[in-house]
CSV table of C-alpha atoms in Angstrom, one decimal:
chain,number,residue,atom,x,y,z
A,245,MET,CA,14.6,-13.0,6.9
A,246,ALA,CA,15.8,-12.0,3.7
A,247,GLY,CA,16.2,-8.3,3.2
A,248,ASN,CA,15.4,-5.3,4.9
A,249,LEU,CA,11.5,-4.5,4.5
A,250,ILE,CA,9.0,-5.8,7.2
A,251,VAL,CA,5.6,-5.5,5.5
A,252,VAL,CA,2.5,-5.9,8.4
A,253,GLY,CA,-0.3,-6.3,6.3
A,254,SER,CA,-3.5,-7.9,4.5
A,255,ALA,CA,-3.5,-10.5,2.0
A,256,ASN,CA,-6.5,-10.7,0.2
A,257,GLN,CA,-7.9,-12.4,-2.8
A,258,ASP,CA,-9.3,-9.8,-5.2
A,259,TYR,CA,-12.3,-10.4,-7.6
A,260,VAL,CA,-12.6,-7.7,-10.2
A,261,LEU,CA,-15.8,-7.1,-12.2
A,262,SER,CA,-15.6,-4.9,-14.8
A,263,VAL,CA,-18.6,-3.0,-15.3
A,264,ASP,CA,-20.3,-0.2,-17.0
A,265,ALA,CA,-21.6,1.5,-14.0
A,266,LEU,CA,-22.4,1.0,-10.0
A,267,PRO,CA,-25.5,-0.5,-9.6
A,268,THR,CA,-28.0,1.6,-7.3
A,269,GLY,CA,-30.4,0.4,-4.6
A,270,GLY,CA,-32.5,-2.3,-5.9
A,271,GLU,CA,-30.8,-2.2,-9.3
A,272,THR,CA,-29.2,-5.5,-11.3
A,273,ARG,CA,-26.6,-5.0,-13.6
A,274,LEU,CA,-24.3,-7.3,-15.6
A,275,ALA,CA,-20.8,-7.2,-15.4
A,276,ARG,CA,-18.5,-7.4,-18.9
A,277,SER,CA,-16.3,-9.9,-17.2
A,278,LEU,CA,-14.8,-11.4,-13.8
A,279,ARG,CA,-11.3,-11.9,-13.2
A,280,ARG,CA,-9.3,-13.1,-10.1
A,281,PHE,CA,-6.0,-11.4,-8.7
A,282,PRO,CA,-4.1,-11.6,-5.7
A,283,GLY,CA,-4.3,-8.5,-3.5
A,284,GLY,CA,-4.4,-6.6,-0.1
A,285,LYS,CA,-2.7,-3.9,0.9
A,286,GLY,CA,0.3,-5.8,2.7
A,287,ALA,CA,0.7,-8.1,0.2
A,288,ASN,CA,0.6,-5.7,-2.6
A,289,GLN,CA,3.1,-3.5,-1.2
A,290,ALA,CA,5.3,-6.7,-0.5
A,291,VAL,CA,5.4,-7.4,-4.4
A,292,ALA,CA,6.1,-3.7,-5.5
A,293,ALA,CA,8.8,-3.9,-3.2
A,294,ALA,CA,10.5,-7.1,-4.4
A,295,ARG,CA,9.8,-6.2,-8.0
A,296,LEU,CA,12.1,-3.2,-7.5
A,297,GLY,CA,15.0,-5.5,-5.5
A,298,ALA,CA,14.1,-5.3,-2.3
A,299,GLY,CA,14.3,-8.0,0.1
A,300,VAL,CA,10.7,-8.2,1.7
A,301,ALA,CA,9.4,-10.1,4.6
A,302,ILE,CA,5.9,-10.0,5.1
A,303,VAL,CA,3.9,-10.4,8.6
A,304,GLY,CA,0.4,-11.6,7.9
A,305,ALA,CA,-2.8,-14.0,8.2
A,306,VAL,CA,-4.5,-16.0,5.5
A,307,GLY,CA,-7.4,-18.6,6.2
A,308,ASP,CA,-6.7,-22.7,5.6
A,309,ASP,CA,-7.9,-22.5,2.3
A,310,ASP,CA,-7.8,-22.6,-1.6
A,311,ASP,CA,-7.4,-18.9,-1.7
A,312,GLY,CA,-4.9,-18.5,1.5
A,313,ALA,CA,-2.5,-21.2,-0.4
A,314,LEU,CA,-2.7,-19.6,-3.3
A,315,LEU,CA,-2.0,-16.0,-2.1
A,316,ILE,CA,1.0,-17.5,-0.4
A,317,ARG,CA,2.3,-19.2,-3.4
A,318,GLU,CA,2.2,-16.3,-5.4
A,319,LEU,CA,4.2,-14.0,-2.9
A,320,ARG,CA,6.8,-16.6,-2.7
A,321,ALA,CA,6.9,-16.5,-6.8
A,322,GLU,CA,7.6,-12.6,-6.3
A,323,GLY,CA,10.8,-13.6,-3.8
A,324,VAL,CA,8.5,-12.3,-0.8
A,325,ASP,CA,9.6,-14.3,2.5
A,326,THR,CA,6.4,-15.7,4.0
A,327,SER,CA,7.3,-17.5,7.0
A,328,GLU,CA,5.5,-15.1,9.0
A,329,ILE,CA,2.2,-15.4,7.5
A,330,GLU,CA,0.0,-17.0,10.2
A,331,ILE,CA,-2.3,-19.8,8.5
A,332,THR,CA,-5.5,-20.1,10.7
A,333,SER,CA,-8.6,-22.3,10.5
A,334,ALA,CA,-10.6,-19.7,12.7
A,335,ASP,CA,-11.5,-17.5,9.4
A,336,ARG,CA,-11.3,-17.5,5.7
A,337,THR,CA,-8.6,-15.7,3.6
A,338,GLY,CA,-9.4,-12.0,3.3
A,339,LEU,CA,-11.8,-11.0,-0.4
A,340,ALA,CA,-11.9,-7.8,-2.0
A,341,PHE,CA,-14.4,-7.3,-4.3
A,342,VAL,CA,-13.4,-4.8,-7.2
A,343,SER,CA,-15.8,-2.9,-9.5
A,344,LEU,CA,-13.6,-1.5,-12.6
A,345,LEU,CA,-15.1,1.4,-13.8
A,346,PRO,CA,-15.0,2.5,-17.5
A,347,GLY,CA,-11.6,5.1,-17.6
A,348,GLY,CA,-9.9,2.9,-14.8
A,349,ASP,CA,-11.2,3.8,-11.6
A,350,SER,CA,-12.7,1.6,-9.1
A,351,ALA,CA,-14.7,0.8,-6.2
A,352,GLN,CA,-13.8,-1.6,-3.6
A,353,THR,CA,-15.3,-4.1,-0.7
A,354,VAL,CA,-13.0,-5.5,1.4
A,355,VAL,CA,-14.2,-8.6,3.8
A,356,PRO,CA,-11.4,-8.8,6.2
A,357,GLY,CA,-11.6,-12.6,7.0
A,358,ALA,CA,-8.2,-14.0,8.3
A,359,ASN,CA,-6.5,-10.3,8.5
A,360,HIS,CA,-8.4,-9.6,11.9
A,361,ALA,CA,-6.9,-12.9,12.8
A,362,LEU,CA,-3.5,-11.2,13.2
A,363,SER,CA,-2.3,-10.8,16.9
A,364,ALA,CA,-1.0,-7.5,18.1
A,365,THR,CA,1.5,-9.6,20.6
A,366,ARG,CA,2.5,-11.6,17.8
A,367,ALA,CA,2.9,-9.4,15.2
A,368,ALA,CA,4.9,-7.0,17.5
A,369,HIS,CA,7.0,-9.8,18.8
A,370,VAL,CA,8.2,-10.8,14.9
A,371,VAL,CA,8.9,-6.9,14.4
A,372,ARG,CA,11.4,-7.0,17.0
A,373,ARG,CA,12.6,-10.5,16.3
A,374,LEU,CA,13.0,-9.3,12.6
A,375,ALA,CA,14.5,-6.0,13.4
A,376,THR,CA,17.5,-5.0,11.9
A,377,PRO,CA,19.7,-1.5,11.9
A,378,ASP,CA,18.8,-0.9,8.4
A,379,SER,CA,15.2,-2.5,8.2
A,380,VAL,CA,12.0,0.0,7.1
A,381,LEU,CA,8.4,-1.2,8.6
A,382,VAL,CA,5.6,-0.5,6.4
A,383,VAL,CA,2.3,-0.9,7.4
A,384,GLN,CA,-1.1,-0.6,6.4
A,385,ALA,CA,-5.0,-0.2,7.7
A,386,GLU,CA,-6.7,-3.2,6.5
A,387,ILE,CA,-5.3,-4.8,9.8
A,388,PRO,CA,-6.9,-3.9,13.5
A,389,ALA,CA,-5.9,-1.0,14.5
A,390,ASP,CA,-4.0,-2.1,17.7
A,391,VAL,CA,-2.1,-4.4,15.4
A,392,VAL,CA,-1.0,-0.9,13.7
A,393,SER,CA,-0.1,0.5,16.7
A,394,ALA,CA,1.9,-2.4,18.4
A,395,VAL,CA,4.0,-3.0,15.5
A,396,VAL,CA,4.9,0.7,14.7
A,397,ARG,CA,5.7,0.9,18.6
A,398,ALA,CA,8.0,-2.1,18.2
A,399,ALA,CA,10.0,-1.0,15.4
A,400,SER,CA,10.4,2.7,17.1
A,401,GLU,CA,11.9,0.7,20.2
A,402,ASN,CA,14.3,-1.2,17.8
A,403,GLY,CA,15.4,2.0,15.8
A,404,VAL,CA,13.3,0.8,13.0
A,405,ARG,CA,11.8,3.6,10.9
A,406,SER,CA,8.2,3.1,10.2
A,407,VAL,CA,5.8,3.8,7.2
A,408,VAL,CA,2.3,4.2,7.9
A,409,ASN,CA,0.0,4.1,5.0
A,410,LEU,CA,-3.0,5.3,6.9
A,411,SER,CA,-5.6,3.7,4.2
A,412,PRO,CA,-8.4,2.9,4.8
A,413,LEU,CA,-8.7,5.6,7.9
A,414,ILE,CA,-8.7,4.3,11.2
A,415,ASP,CA,-8.1,6.0,14.5
A,416,LEU,CA,-4.7,6.0,15.8
A,417,ALA,CA,-3.3,7.5,18.8
A,418,GLU,CA,-1.1,10.6,18.4
A,419,SER,CA,1.7,9.1,19.6
A,420,VAL,CA,1.5,6.0,17.4
A,421,LEU,CA,1.3,8.9,14.3
A,422,ARG,CA,4.0,10.7,15.6
A,423,LEU,CA,6.0,7.6,14.8
A,424,ALA,CA,5.3,7.9,11.0
A,425,ASP,CA,8.1,8.5,8.7
A,426,PRO,CA,6.4,9.2,6.6
A,427,LEU,CA,2.7,9.1,7.3
A,428,VAL,CA,1.0,8.3,3.9
A,429,VAL,CA,-2.3,9.0,3.3
A,430,TYR,CA,-4.5,9.4,0.0
A,431,GLY,CA,-6.6,12.4,-1.7
A,432,VAL,CA,-9.9,10.5,-0.2
A,433,GLU,CA,-8.7,10.7,3.4
A,434,VAL,CA,-7.3,14.3,3.7
A,435,PRO,CA,-10.8,15.9,4.4
A,436,ALA,CA,-11.5,13.9,7.4
A,437,LEU,CA,-7.5,14.4,8.7
A,438,THR,CA,-7.4,18.4,7.5
A,439,GLY,CA,-11.0,19.6,7.0
A,440,PHE,CA,-10.6,20.5,3.6
A,441,ALA,CA,-10.5,18.3,0.3
A,442,ILE,CA,-7.7,18.3,-2.6
A,443,ASP,CA,-8.3,20.3,-5.4
A,444,GLY,CA,-5.0,20.4,-7.0
A,445,ARG,CA,-0.9,20.7,-6.2
A,446,GLU,CA,-1.4,23.2,-3.7
A,447,ARG,CA,-3.9,22.0,-1.6
A,448,ALA,CA,-2.0,18.7,-1.5
A,449,GLU,CA,1.3,20.7,-0.5
A,450,GLU,CA,-0.9,22.4,2.2
A,451,ALA,CA,-2.3,19.2,3.6
A,452,ALA,CA,1.3,17.6,3.9
A,453,THR,CA,2.6,20.7,5.6
A,454,ALA,CA,-0.5,20.6,7.7
A,455,LEU,CA,-0.2,16.6,8.9
A,456,LEU,CA,3.8,17.7,9.5
A,457,ARG,CA,2.5,18.4,12.9
A,458,SER,CA,1.3,15.0,13.6
A,459,ALA,CA,4.3,12.7,12.0
A,460,ARG,CA,7.6,13.0,11.3
A,461,SER,CA,7.3,13.4,7.6
A,462,VAL,CA,4.2,13.2,5.2
A,463,VAL,CA,3.4,11.9,1.7
A,464,VAL,CA,0.0,13.2,0.4
A,465,VAL,CA,-0.9,11.0,-2.7
A,466,ALA,CA,-2.9,13.1,-4.8
A,467,ASP,CA,-4.9,10.4,-7.0
A,468,HIS,CA,-3.2,10.1,-10.3
A,469,ASP,CA,-1.6,13.7,-10.7
A,470,GLY,CA,1.5,12.8,-8.4
A,471,ALA,CA,2.2,13.1,-4.8
A,472,ALA,CA,3.2,15.9,-1.9
A,473,TRP,CA,5.6,15.3,0.7
A,474,ALA,CA,6.8,17.2,3.4
A,475,ASP,CA,9.6,16.8,6.4
A,476,PRO,CA,11.6,19.0,8.6
A,477,SER,CA,13.7,20.3,5.5
A,478,GLY,CA,11.0,21.6,3.7
A,479,GLY,CA,8.4,20.1,1.0
A,480,GLY,CA,7.1,20.1,-2.6
A,481,TYR,CA,5.3,18.3,-4.9
A,482,VAL,CA,6.3,15.4,-7.7
A,483,MET,CA,4.0,15.5,-10.9
A,484,SER,CA,2.9,12.0,-12.5
A,485,PRO,CA,4.5,11.4,-15.9
A,486,HIS,CA,2.1,11.1,-18.5
A,487,VAL,CA,1.7,7.0,-19.6
A,488,GLY,CA,-1.5,7.6,-21.9
A,489,ALA,CA,-4.8,5.9,-20.9
A,490,ILE,CA,-5.9,4.8,-17.6
A,491,VAL,CA,-6.7,1.2,-17.7
A,492,ASP,CA,-6.9,0.1,-14.0
A,493,ALA,CA,-6.1,2.2,-11.0
A,494,THR,CA,-6.6,-0.9,-8.7
A,495,GLY,CA,-3.5,-1.1,-5.9
A,496,ALA,CA,-1.9,1.6,-8.0
A,497,GLY,CA,-1.1,3.3,-4.9
A,498,ASP,CA,0.3,0.4,-3.3
A,499,ALA,CA,3.0,0.4,-6.0
A,500,PHE,CA,3.4,3.9,-5.2
A,501,VAL,CA,4.1,2.9,-1.2
A,502,GLY,CA,5.9,-0.4,-2.4
A,503,ALA,CA,8.3,1.9,-4.2
A,504,LEU,CA,8.5,4.4,-1.7
A,505,VAL,CA,9.8,2.5,1.0
A,506,THR,CA,12.1,0.8,-1.0
A,507,LEU,CA,14.2,3.6,-2.0
A,508,LEU,CA,13.9,4.9,1.5
A,509,ALA,CA,15.3,1.3,2.6
A,510,GLU,CA,18.1,2.4,0.2
A,511,GLY,CA,18.9,5.6,2.0
A,512,ALA,CA,17.2,8.1,-0.5
A,513,SER,CA,15.5,11.1,0.4
A,514,LEU,CA,12.0,11.8,0.9
A,515,LYS,CA,11.7,13.8,-2.2
A,516,GLU,CA,13.8,10.9,-4.6
A,517,ALA,CA,11.4,7.9,-3.1
A,518,VAL,CA,8.4,10.0,-3.8
A,519,ARG,CA,9.5,10.5,-7.4
A,520,ILE,CA,9.9,6.8,-7.9
A,521,GLY,CA,6.7,6.0,-5.6
A,522,VAL,CA,4.8,8.4,-8.7
A,523,GLU,CA,6.7,6.7,-11.4
A,524,ALA,CA,5.6,3.3,-10.2
A,525,GLY,CA,1.9,3.8,-9.9
A,526,ALA,CA,2.2,5.7,-13.2
A,527,VAL,CA,2.9,2.3,-14.3
A,528,ALA,CA,0.5,0.3,-12.6
A,529,VAL,CA,-2.6,2.4,-13.7
A,530,SER,CA,-1.7,1.7,-17.5
A,531,ARG,CA,-1.8,-2.1,-16.9
A,532,VAL,CA,-4.7,-4.7,-15.3
A,533,GLY,CA,-4.7,-5.8,-11.8
A,534,ALA,CA,-2.9,-5.0,-8.8
A,535,GLN,CA,0.1,-7.1,-8.3
A,536,ALA,CA,0.2,-7.7,-11.9
A,537,SER,CA,0.7,-4.6,-13.1
A,538,TYR,CA,3.6,-3.7,-11.1
A,539,PRO,CA,6.9,-2.3,-12.2
A,540,TYR,CA,10.5,-3.7,-12.4
A,541,ARG,CA,13.4,-1.4,-12.2
A,542,ARG,CA,13.9,-1.5,-16.0
A,543,ASP,CA,9.7,-0.5,-16.7
A,544,ILE,CA,10.5,2.7,-14.6
A,545,ARG,CA,13.8,3.3,-16.7
A,546,GLN,CA,12.0,2.8,-19.9
A,547,LEU,CA,9.1,5.1,-18.7
A,548,ARG,CA,12.0,7.9,-18.3
A,549,ARG,CA,12.8,8.1,-22.1
């Protein structure tokens, strides 16, 4: 393994439709364009971290097809170690169909495919083998819940910090959530976890504090406005810098998480890691695509000028 980040998660081929509005039941609409990008929360976060200089290994699964081969090539081109991606003939590579709306918002439907062929036993074994004293694990929820649980427990057993990005929302045992450091959730997931929606900075901070009862630390990403954080030392909120018009929000949350875990692996505080994550997400929404939009360190430095 090269480096200190272990990403366990999905790899999808994204098909992005630019549309004026989503169709309603029985309605047909014409798209302005169709583009194809590499994606998947696991692969996205791996690329986001690698572009910021982290050494990254990804654990996942793709189909034995052209999409899977392309995704592996793209990850390798970004410097990500793909030796632990399983190639399976049992299912095709995961797909995501993204409708990109005016103003940059998007709606997504994911067909998990080979991502759900990932075995909990194998993934946990790989995490144990790759674990080093300075490793950080990051896992998302586009893979089966038993895999998420298994790798977080394996990481804990080996002294590895686990960042759990609970998106999409799945059921995890309380004992697994308690190992999350941090638990990262987006605004859309907050109501199901706390019973209230985020409608501003104060609510985001309130949600982070409430969720701290369930995890070692918490980050709540409040759409494009910024992110709240909380850990035993305190908490706060980091506002997103202004970058002009939002072009495409697809994968911006993954840019945030990739930057967050990179800084945590470097020994940064949670507050500082959240700040860099917010800046990475701000750059990402100003560009088209998911992985293609992710910043390098120079882009974040330029953002601050």
